[in-house]
């Protein structure tokens, strides 16, 4: 395979070809790991990739408005105050991006009297050296002024549980980039959908079910930019696909022909979150991402310059994401923590007072342009036809009792919203 009308082969594609020659078609999990996280050729590893913001391939909620991070901070502080305000706390972020969300969180913590002097450390799970440099530049001043440590980790497992510290954790647009495997139910069991070169006659695998039957989760406005790669189906169930088919009791009754995306990495990370906040000191977590309380069959997509492109477009040069199965995250940590939601981002932010905060910022704005920017940012975050409903918010808190003996399973706004919904059914 060489360059064609779709442009020259990327470095990641060359690695993919070598892998196929050596061991056969590759999994979607391997494809995502190479495309995003290869040490030298992965999308997130290259300093020249802007990734976030108007110059990058997508814009995240913290980049749109400071209000997002402020309300996340208030939710986490409330959990700490309900649990045990006497002990210090630390803040953990998975996939911190440019450090914008953490910077907004730290600004709120600095202004709250109850929190002053109680922040012990910041832990950032980030494997990209380029992103770490951006984060360090963004957060250095706050660290010096607040006299707390900033520690970087390659994985959540590197963060030690602390018995006398409350752990606040946030994972915003982190799970959507974790590798997924694609499996399909056949008469034999769960077979795996793999990736192979389109024009390689040596590949003898069968084709998976027709895409026309599996397109309910397909991203809109898809522009095809590559024909070099195709999906193939393993002739029999593999050890990996069989285990993934057993990952949730929800999968047991799915009919033949069903195709689903399952992320072993997401299960492991959710488990890690549960272990980290399930300590004597207690903890809380927010997971914010696009997805739903169910599995998806075809949500994998790539982004380039704010546009959705074919999943196989220029591997290593595009961001690759998938919808998050929040039900699987909850199942993975349910025995360790109390989970709540997910709620839509719109419901969460409005319940936390985004309209009140926006009005206060508008009153203090120094120009009409600034006032409009504040209003536009709030509207975009809660847009029911956009981010407001596409993004979901999952809460988790440790199962220990609060300082005053209250049941911290009652978590605003999750429990109240869910109870209201149940009463209306």
Tab-separated table of C-alpha atoms in Angstrom:
chain	number	residue	atom	x	y	z
A	1	UNK	CA	0.000	0.000	0.000
A	2	UNK	CA	1.324	3.437	-0.864
A	3	UNK	CA	0.047	6.991	-1.089
A	4	UNK	CA	-3.001	7.538	-3.306
A	5	UNK	CA	-5.615	10.211	-3.921
A	6	UNK	CA	-6.114	10.424	-0.162
A	7	UNK	CA	-2.539	11.588	0.322
A	8	UNK	CA	0.630	9.856	1.507
A	9	UNK	CA	0.588	7.173	4.172
A	10	UNK	CA	0.954	8.527	7.685
A	11	UNK	CA	3.574	7.139	10.068
A	12	UNK	CA	0.803	5.449	12.058
A	13	UNK	CA	-0.561	3.783	8.903
A	14	UNK	CA	2.896	2.383	8.159
A	15	UNK	CA	2.968	0.859	11.647
A	16	UNK	CA	-0.520	-0.551	11.100
A	17	UNK	CA	0.569	-2.184	7.853
A	18	UNK	CA	3.615	-3.751	9.501
A	19	UNK	CA	1.387	-5.105	12.276
A	20	UNK	CA	-1.078	-6.619	9.791
A	21	UNK	CA	1.754	-8.275	7.887
A	22	UNK	CA	3.124	-9.745	11.109
A	23	UNK	CA	-0.005	-10.877	12.946
A	24	UNK	CA	-3.056	-10.175	10.764
A	25	UNK	CA	-5.870	-7.600	11.060
A	26	UNK	CA	-5.705	-5.262	14.072
A	27	UNK	CA	-8.352	-4.424	16.648
A	28	UNK	CA	-10.003	-1.031	16.940
A	29	UNK	CA	-8.391	-0.798	20.371
A	30	UNK	CA	-4.923	-1.099	18.831
A	31	UNK	CA	-5.903	1.379	16.120
A	32	UNK	CA	-6.942	3.979	18.718
A	33	UNK	CA	-3.847	3.413	20.844
A	34	UNK	CA	-1.587	3.949	17.833
A	35	UNK	CA	-3.549	6.889	16.432
A	36	UNK	CA	-3.755	8.819	19.699
A	37	UNK	CA	-1.019	7.595	21.993
A	38	UNK	CA	1.935	6.326	19.958
A	39	UNK	CA	5.014	7.816	21.723
A	40	UNK	CA	6.224	9.747	18.671
A	41	UNK	CA	3.485	9.604	16.035
A	42	UNK	CA	0.281	9.706	18.137
A	43	UNK	CA	-2.103	12.633	17.795
A	44	UNK	CA	-1.830	13.720	21.444
A	45	UNK	CA	1.944	13.281	21.518
A	46	UNK	CA	2.852	15.788	18.816
A	47	UNK	CA	3.583	19.343	20.043
A	48	UNK	CA	2.542	20.786	16.671
A	49	UNK	CA	-1.055	19.634	17.185
A	50	UNK	CA	-3.096	22.434	18.772
A	51	UNK	CA	-5.756	19.822	19.709
A	52	UNK	CA	-7.950	22.221	21.727
A	53	UNK	CA	-9.466	25.613	21.037
A	54	UNK	CA	-10.282	27.512	17.870
A	55	UNK	CA	-6.959	26.547	16.316
A	56	UNK	CA	-7.346	22.897	17.266
A	57	UNK	CA	-9.670	20.133	16.145
A	58	UNK	CA	-12.373	20.678	18.782
A	59	UNK	CA	-13.409	23.041	21.589
A	60	UNK	CA	-14.225	21.722	25.058
A	61	UNK	CA	-16.612	23.145	27.650
A	62	UNK	CA	-13.896	24.681	29.883
A	63	UNK	CA	-12.526	26.528	26.832
A	64	UNK	CA	-15.975	27.986	26.125
A	65	UNK	CA	-16.657	29.484	29.546
A	66	UNK	CA	-15.079	29.761	32.990
A	67	UNK	CA	-18.496	28.989	34.469
A	68	UNK	CA	-18.128	25.302	33.633
A	69	UNK	CA	-15.077	24.809	35.854
A	70	UNK	CA	-16.489	27.055	38.563
A	71	UNK	CA	-19.641	24.956	38.949
A	72	UNK	CA	-17.657	21.704	38.862
A	73	UNK	CA	-15.527	23.095	41.701
A	74	UNK	CA	-18.584	24.069	43.750
A	75	UNK	CA	-20.044	20.564	43.402
A	76	UNK	CA	-16.816	18.948	44.603
A	77	UNK	CA	-16.394	21.377	47.508
A	78	UNK	CA	-19.941	20.653	48.646
A	79	UNK	CA	-19.188	16.919	48.783
A	80	UNK	CA	-16.093	17.588	50.913
A	81	UNK	CA	-18.027	19.860	53.256
A	82	UNK	CA	-20.812	17.285	53.617
A	83	UNK	CA	-18.328	14.496	54.273
A	84	UNK	CA	-15.631	15.914	56.560
A	85	UNK	CA	-14.637	19.567	56.342
A	86	UNK	CA	-11.918	19.091	58.978
A	87	UNK	CA	-9.553	17.055	56.788
A	88	UNK	CA	-7.450	18.372	53.885
A	89	UNK	CA	-8.288	17.514	50.296
A	90	UNK	CA	-6.545	16.956	46.981
A	91	UNK	CA	-7.796	17.333	43.406
A	92	UNK	CA	-7.220	14.743	40.669
A	93	UNK	CA	-7.902	15.298	36.973
A	94	UNK	CA	-7.788	12.630	34.290
A	95	UNK	CA	-6.793	14.047	30.897
A	96	UNK	CA	-6.298	17.720	31.911
A	97	UNK	CA	-5.958	19.139	28.389
A	98	UNK	CA	-4.340	22.579	28.510
A	99	UNK	CA	-5.063	22.934	32.236
A	100	UNK	CA	-7.996	25.315	31.727
A	101	UNK	CA	-10.515	23.331	33.793
A	102	UNK	CA	-8.084	22.835	36.677
A	103	UNK	CA	-7.153	26.517	36.615
A	104	UNK	CA	-10.820	27.497	36.953
A	105	UNK	CA	-11.279	24.988	39.782
A	106	UNK	CA	-8.264	26.363	41.653
A	107	UNK	CA	-9.528	29.941	41.325
A	108	UNK	CA	-12.780	28.942	43.053
A	109	UNK	CA	-10.977	27.045	45.814
A	110	UNK	CA	-8.812	30.095	46.490
A	111	UNK	CA	-11.866	32.302	46.993
A	112	UNK	CA	-13.780	30.009	49.381
A	113	UNK	CA	-12.863	30.642	53.033
A	114	UNK	CA	-13.610	27.056	54.110
A	115	UNK	CA	-11.173	25.678	51.527
A	116	UNK	CA	-8.235	27.997	52.149
A	117	UNK	CA	-5.201	26.142	53.407
A	118	UNK	CA	-6.892	22.756	52.997
A	119	UNK	CA	-5.706	21.954	49.450
A	120	UNK	CA	-2.811	19.534	49.791
A	121	UNK	CA	-1.919	18.599	46.222
A	122	UNK	CA	-2.991	18.452	42.564
A	123	UNK	CA	-2.615	15.208	40.605
A	124	UNK	CA	-2.777	15.259	36.810
A	125	UNK	CA	-2.976	12.003	34.849
A	126	UNK	CA	-1.325	12.924	31.556
A	127	UNK	CA	0.984	10.834	29.367
A	128	UNK	CA	1.861	13.517	26.792
A	129	UNK	CA	4.995	15.555	27.496
A	130	UNK	CA	3.700	18.316	25.218
A	131	UNK	CA	0.433	18.588	27.164
A	132	UNK	CA	2.264	18.454	30.500
A	133	UNK	CA	4.284	21.501	29.474
A	134	UNK	CA	1.103	23.437	28.677
A	135	UNK	CA	-0.452	22.427	31.997
A	136	UNK	CA	2.623	23.399	33.974
A	137	UNK	CA	2.683	26.832	32.359
A	138	UNK	CA	-1.018	27.381	33.076
A	139	UNK	CA	-0.962	26.218	36.721
A	140	UNK	CA	2.490	27.258	37.964
A	141	UNK	CA	1.349	30.601	39.417
A	142	UNK	CA	-1.577	29.082	41.326
A	143	UNK	CA	0.715	26.403	42.745
A	144	UNK	CA	3.222	28.951	43.973
A	145	UNK	CA	0.581	31.219	45.503
A	146	UNK	CA	-1.322	28.361	47.133
A	147	UNK	CA	1.780	26.481	48.277
A	148	UNK	CA	0.612	23.079	47.036
A	149	UNK	CA	2.257	20.454	44.888
A	150	UNK	CA	1.387	19.598	41.300
A	151	UNK	CA	2.201	15.981	40.489
A	152	UNK	CA	1.951	14.296	37.098
A	153	UNK	CA	1.175	10.626	36.534
A	154	UNK	CA	1.075	8.387	33.479
A	155	UNK	CA	-1.811	6.365	34.904
A	156	UNK	CA	-4.380	6.576	37.687
A	157	UNK	CA	-2.803	3.509	39.316
A	158	UNK	CA	0.259	5.634	40.150
A	159	UNK	CA	-1.774	7.825	42.531
A	160	UNK	CA	-1.561	6.447	46.048
A	161	UNK	CA	-4.793	6.245	48.083
A	162	UNK	CA	-4.619	8.464	51.183
A	163	UNK	CA	-6.643	7.605	54.261
A	164	UNK	CA	-6.628	11.064	55.862
A	165	UNK	CA	-7.241	13.138	52.732
A	166	UNK	CA	-10.467	13.736	50.819
A	167	UNK	CA	-10.016	13.086	47.079
A	168	UNK	CA	-11.886	15.183	44.501
A	169	UNK	CA	-11.638	13.794	40.981
A	170	UNK	CA	-12.818	15.071	37.613
A	171	UNK	CA	-12.606	13.376	34.215
A	172	UNK	CA	-13.810	15.658	31.437
A	173	UNK	CA	-13.686	14.299	27.882
A	174	UNK	CA	-11.309	11.590	29.058
A	175	UNK	CA	-13.245	8.366	28.587
A	176	UNK	CA	-14.248	9.151	24.990
A	177	UNK	CA	-10.607	8.810	23.890
A	178	UNK	CA	-9.968	5.475	25.616
A	179	UNK	CA	-9.588	2.486	23.262
A	180	UNK	CA	-12.631	0.371	22.455
A	181	UNK	CA	-12.994	-3.041	20.892
A	182	UNK	CA	-15.851	-3.686	18.484
A	183	UNK	CA	-17.613	-7.044	18.824
A	184	UNK	CA	-20.526	-8.597	16.951
A	185	UNK	CA	-22.972	-11.256	18.099
A	186	UNK	CA	-23.015	-14.286	15.787
A	187	UNK	CA	-24.491	-17.763	15.961
A	188	UNK	CA	-21.178	-18.868	17.510
A	189	UNK	CA	-20.990	-16.165	20.175
A	190	UNK	CA	-19.193	-12.809	20.165
A	191	UNK	CA	-16.788	-12.367	17.242
A	192	UNK	CA	-14.530	-9.313	16.934
A	193	UNK	CA	-14.645	-6.669	14.216
A	194	UNK	CA	-11.082	-5.894	13.131
A	195	UNK	CA	-9.322	-3.577	10.680
A	196	UNK	CA	-7.531	-4.734	7.521
A	197	UNK	CA	-6.204	-3.140	4.314
A	198	UNK	CA	-9.009	-2.797	1.773
A	199	UNK	CA	-7.141	-4.387	-1.121
A	200	UNK	CA	-5.185	-7.192	0.503
A	201	UNK	CA	-6.205	-10.537	-1.060
A	202	UNK	CA	-4.407	-12.456	1.686
A	203	UNK	CA	-7.032	-11.397	4.255
A	204	UNK	CA	-9.545	-14.250	4.359
A	205	UNK	CA	-11.807	-12.920	7.114
A	206	UNK	CA	-15.506	-12.452	6.442
A	207	UNK	CA	-17.223	-9.070	6.350
A	208	UNK	CA	-19.228	-7.905	9.380
A	209	UNK	CA	-22.937	-7.176	9.216
A	210	UNK	CA	-23.983	-4.544	6.710
A	211	UNK	CA	-23.203	-1.031	7.881
A	212	UNK	CA	-26.662	-0.035	6.705
A	213	UNK	CA	-28.072	-2.189	9.497
A	214	UNK	CA	-25.739	-0.732	12.135
A	215	UNK	CA	-25.839	2.984	11.490
A	216	UNK	CA	-28.136	4.329	14.203
A	217	UNK	CA	-25.170	5.757	16.117
A	218	UNK	CA	-23.203	6.882	13.084
A	219	UNK	CA	-22.087	10.516	13.295
A	220	UNK	CA	-23.888	12.985	11.008
A	221	UNK	CA	-22.279	14.846	8.109
A	222	UNK	CA	-19.634	12.167	7.643
A	223	UNK	CA	-17.176	12.994	4.892
A	224	UNK	CA	-15.321	9.950	3.628
A	225	UNK	CA	-11.607	10.641	3.183
A	226	UNK	CA	-10.004	7.199	3.084
A	227	UNK	CA	-10.623	3.885	1.350
A	228	UNK	CA	-7.434	2.175	2.438
A	229	UNK	CA	-8.882	0.301	5.379
A	230	UNK	CA	-11.946	-1.849	5.893
A	231	UNK	CA	-13.707	-3.714	8.687
A	232	UNK	CA	-13.487	-7.513	8.798
A	233	UNK	CA	-14.957	-10.076	11.191
A	234	UNK	CA	-13.010	-12.835	12.900
A	235	UNK	CA	-14.202	-16.259	11.655
A	236	UNK	CA	-14.762	-17.467	15.228
A	237	UNK	CA	-15.059	-15.886	18.679
A	238	UNK	CA	-11.728	-14.897	20.204
A	239	UNK	CA	-10.726	-14.954	23.862
A	240	UNK	CA	-10.873	-11.152	23.914
A	241	UNK	CA	-14.275	-10.831	22.222
A	242	UNK	CA	-15.759	-13.540	24.432
A	243	UNK	CA	-14.618	-11.807	27.619
A	244	UNK	CA	-15.887	-8.439	26.403
A	245	UNK	CA	-19.244	-10.004	25.620
A	246	UNK	CA	-19.422	-10.990	29.289
A	247	UNK	CA	-18.489	-7.499	30.527
A	248	UNK	CA	-22.082	-6.577	31.355
A	249	UNK	CA	-25.252	-8.571	32.040
A	250	UNK	CA	-26.940	-6.134	29.631
A	251	UNK	CA	-25.124	-7.854	26.762
A	252	UNK	CA	-26.380	-11.370	27.500
A	253	UNK	CA	-29.728	-11.048	25.733
A	254	UNK	CA	-28.625	-9.036	22.693
A	255	UNK	CA	-29.692	-10.734	19.429
A	256	UNK	CA	-27.480	-12.152	16.685
A	257	UNK	CA	-26.255	-9.376	14.390
A	258	UNK	CA	-25.821	-6.848	17.189
A	259	UNK	CA	-22.556	-4.960	17.089
A	260	UNK	CA	-21.330	-3.014	20.148
A	261	UNK	CA	-18.300	-1.007	21.219
A	262	UNK	CA	-16.816	-2.141	24.536
A	263	UNK	CA	-13.903	-0.467	26.290
A	264	UNK	CA	-11.842	-2.603	28.628
A	265	UNK	CA	-9.719	0.475	29.331
A	266	UNK	CA	-12.793	2.425	30.472
A	267	UNK	CA	-13.756	-0.378	32.827
A	268	UNK	CA	-10.260	-0.342	34.334
A	269	UNK	CA	-10.227	3.446	34.698
A	270	UNK	CA	-13.669	3.488	36.324
A	271	UNK	CA	-12.455	0.808	38.707
A	272	UNK	CA	-9.429	2.969	39.461
A	273	UNK	CA	-11.646	5.942	40.278
A	274	UNK	CA	-13.668	3.809	42.669
A	275	UNK	CA	-10.558	2.593	44.485
A	276	UNK	CA	-9.120	6.081	44.745
A	277	UNK	CA	-12.135	7.663	46.452
A	278	UNK	CA	-13.219	4.613	48.460
A	279	UNK	CA	-10.996	5.370	51.448
A	280	UNK	CA	-11.416	6.423	55.069
A	281	UNK	CA	-10.878	10.039	54.012
A	282	UNK	CA	-13.637	9.762	51.432
A	283	UNK	CA	-13.906	11.301	48.020
A	284	UNK	CA	-16.063	12.282	45.073
A	285	UNK	CA	-15.816	12.213	41.307
A	286	UNK	CA	-17.456	13.736	38.247
A	287	UNK	CA	-17.229	12.103	34.817
A	288	UNK	CA	-18.360	14.420	32.015
A	289	UNK	CA	-18.438	13.167	28.449
A	290	UNK	CA	-20.688	12.532	25.491
A	291	UNK	CA	-22.546	9.253	25.532
A	292	UNK	CA	-25.499	7.683	27.307
A	293	UNK	CA	-26.550	5.033	29.818
A	294	UNK	CA	-26.212	2.277	27.196
A	295	UNK	CA	-23.848	0.611	24.746
A	296	UNK	CA	-23.278	2.003	21.244
A	297	UNK	CA	-22.868	0.087	18.018
A	298	UNK	CA	-21.155	2.573	15.702
A	299	UNK	CA	-20.160	5.832	17.387
A	300	UNK	CA	-16.449	5.834	16.509
A	301	UNK	CA	-15.506	8.978	14.618
A	302	UNK	CA	-12.566	11.223	13.827
A	303	UNK	CA	-12.277	15.021	14.050
A	304	UNK	CA	-10.061	17.257	11.964
A	305	UNK	CA	-10.286	21.057	12.029
A	306	UNK	CA	-13.670	20.987	13.777
A	307	UNK	CA	-15.188	18.625	11.208
A	308	UNK	CA	-16.181	14.988	11.470
A	309	UNK	CA	-14.176	12.917	9.004
A	310	UNK	CA	-13.927	9.221	8.178
A	311	UNK	CA	-12.620	7.123	11.065
A	312	UNK	CA	-9.659	6.022	8.931
A	313	UNK	CA	-8.711	9.527	7.812
A	314	UNK	CA	-4.970	10.167	8.297
A	315	UNK	CA	-4.385	8.045	11.448
A	316	UNK	CA	-2.209	9.978	13.874
A	317	UNK	CA	-3.298	13.316	12.390
A	318	UNK	CA	-6.905	13.319	13.653
A	319	UNK	CA	-8.588	13.021	17.012
A	320	UNK	CA	-10.489	9.722	17.373
A	321	UNK	CA	-13.380	9.462	19.838
A	322	UNK	CA	-16.288	7.248	20.765
A	323	UNK	CA	-19.464	7.648	22.821
A	324	UNK	CA	-19.189	6.589	26.459
A	325	UNK	CA	-21.281	3.741	27.861
A	326	UNK	CA	-22.023	5.266	31.276
A	327	UNK	CA	-23.850	2.131	32.397
A	328	UNK	CA	-20.602	0.187	31.999
A	329	UNK	CA	-18.717	2.747	34.086
A	330	UNK	CA	-21.292	2.464	36.861
A	331	UNK	CA	-21.200	-1.326	36.775
A	332	UNK	CA	-17.405	-1.247	37.019
A	333	UNK	CA	-17.330	0.758	40.261
A	334	UNK	CA	-20.713	0.021	41.847
A	335	UNK	CA	-19.313	-2.175	44.637
A	336	UNK	CA	-16.818	0.537	45.659
A	337	UNK	CA	-18.746	3.811	45.487
A	338	UNK	CA	-22.233	5.240	45.223
A	339	UNK	CA	-22.940	6.316	41.635
A	340	UNK	CA	-25.453	8.942	40.528
A	341	UNK	CA	-26.800	9.836	37.101
A	342	UNK	CA	-25.873	10.410	34.457
A	343	UNK	CA	-27.705	13.705	34.019
A	344	UNK	CA	-27.488	15.860	30.925
A	345	UNK	CA	-24.917	18.643	31.138
A	346	UNK	CA	-27.791	21.107	30.739
A	347	UNK	CA	-29.662	19.746	33.767
A	348	UNK	CA	-26.500	19.589	35.882
A	349	UNK	CA	-25.300	23.127	35.107
A	350	UNK	CA	-28.737	24.691	35.461
A	351	UNK	CA	-29.270	22.928	38.785
A	352	UNK	CA	-25.872	24.193	39.947
A	353	UNK	CA	-26.864	27.787	39.126
A	354	UNK	CA	-25.234	28.635	35.792
A	355	UNK	CA	-27.934	31.205	34.993
A	356	UNK	CA	-27.364	33.000	38.303
A	357	UNK	CA	-23.588	32.948	37.790
A	358	UNK	CA	-23.909	34.206	34.218
A	359	UNK	CA	-26.108	37.103	35.355
A	360	UNK	CA	-23.522	38.086	37.988
A	361	UNK	CA	-20.700	38.024	35.446
A	362	UNK	CA	-22.731	40.079	32.987
A	363	UNK	CA	-23.377	42.735	35.650
A	364	UNK	CA	-19.665	43.097	36.302
A	365	UNK	CA	-18.580	42.921	32.652
A	366	UNK	CA	-16.652	45.955	31.433
A	367	UNK	CA	-17.919	45.967	27.852
A	368	UNK	CA	-20.841	44.932	25.692
A	369	UNK	CA	-18.569	42.473	23.891
A	370	UNK	CA	-17.664	40.804	27.180
A	371	UNK	CA	-21.336	40.625	28.225
A	372	UNK	CA	-22.263	38.969	24.939
A	373	UNK	CA	-19.387	36.478	25.261
A	374	UNK	CA	-20.588	35.465	28.730
A	375	UNK	CA	-24.174	35.011	27.584
A	376	UNK	CA	-23.140	33.107	24.459
A	377	UNK	CA	-20.874	30.817	26.485
A	378	UNK	CA	-23.622	29.925	28.959
A	379	UNK	CA	-26.116	29.348	26.148
A	380	UNK	CA	-23.748	27.035	24.322
A	381	UNK	CA	-23.017	24.953	27.419
A	382	UNK	CA	-26.714	24.294	28.071
A	383	UNK	CA	-27.991	24.240	24.480
A	384	UNK	CA	-30.631	21.459	24.384
A	385	UNK	CA	-29.850	20.867	20.705
A	386	UNK	CA	-26.093	20.718	21.269
A	387	UNK	CA	-23.690	20.322	24.159
A	388	UNK	CA	-26.408	20.613	26.783
A	389	UNK	CA	-27.895	17.230	25.892
A	390	UNK	CA	-25.007	15.543	24.076
A	391	UNK	CA	-22.809	15.639	27.170
A	392	UNK	CA	-23.697	13.663	30.272
A	393	UNK	CA	-22.529	14.047	33.868
A	394	UNK	CA	-21.969	11.042	36.145
A	395	UNK	CA	-21.377	11.553	39.857
A	396	UNK	CA	-19.709	9.179	42.302
A	397	UNK	CA	-19.126	9.518	46.040
A	398	UNK	CA	-17.573	7.237	48.624
A	399	UNK	CA	-19.965	5.157	50.664
A	400	UNK	CA	-18.661	6.271	54.063
A	401	UNK	CA	-20.892	8.360	56.274
A	402	UNK	CA	-20.451	12.104	56.611
A	403	UNK	CA	-18.937	13.889	59.610
A	404	UNK	CA	-22.355	14.448	61.153
A	405	UNK	CA	-23.530	10.935	60.314
A	406	UNK	CA	-25.680	11.989	57.364
A	407	UNK	CA	-26.196	9.653	54.435
A	408	UNK	CA	-24.016	11.148	51.696
A	409	UNK	CA	-25.852	8.959	49.198
A	410	UNK	CA	-28.230	11.918	48.862
A	411	UNK	CA	-26.223	13.900	46.344
A	412	UNK	CA	-27.423	17.160	44.791
A	413	UNK	CA	-28.507	17.525	42.052
A	414	UNK	CA	-28.547	13.866	41.043
A	415	UNK	CA	-30.810	12.342	43.690
A	416	UNK	CA	-33.349	15.158	43.636
A	417	UNK	CA	-33.631	15.153	39.843
A	418	UNK	CA	-33.931	11.361	39.706
A	419	UNK	CA	-36.513	11.247	42.479
A	420	UNK	CA	-38.597	13.887	40.682
A	421	UNK	CA	-38.413	11.920	37.446
A	422	UNK	CA	-39.538	8.725	39.156
A	423	UNK	CA	-42.500	10.467	40.784
A	424	UNK	CA	-43.655	11.771	37.408
A	425	UNK	CA	-43.688	8.307	35.779
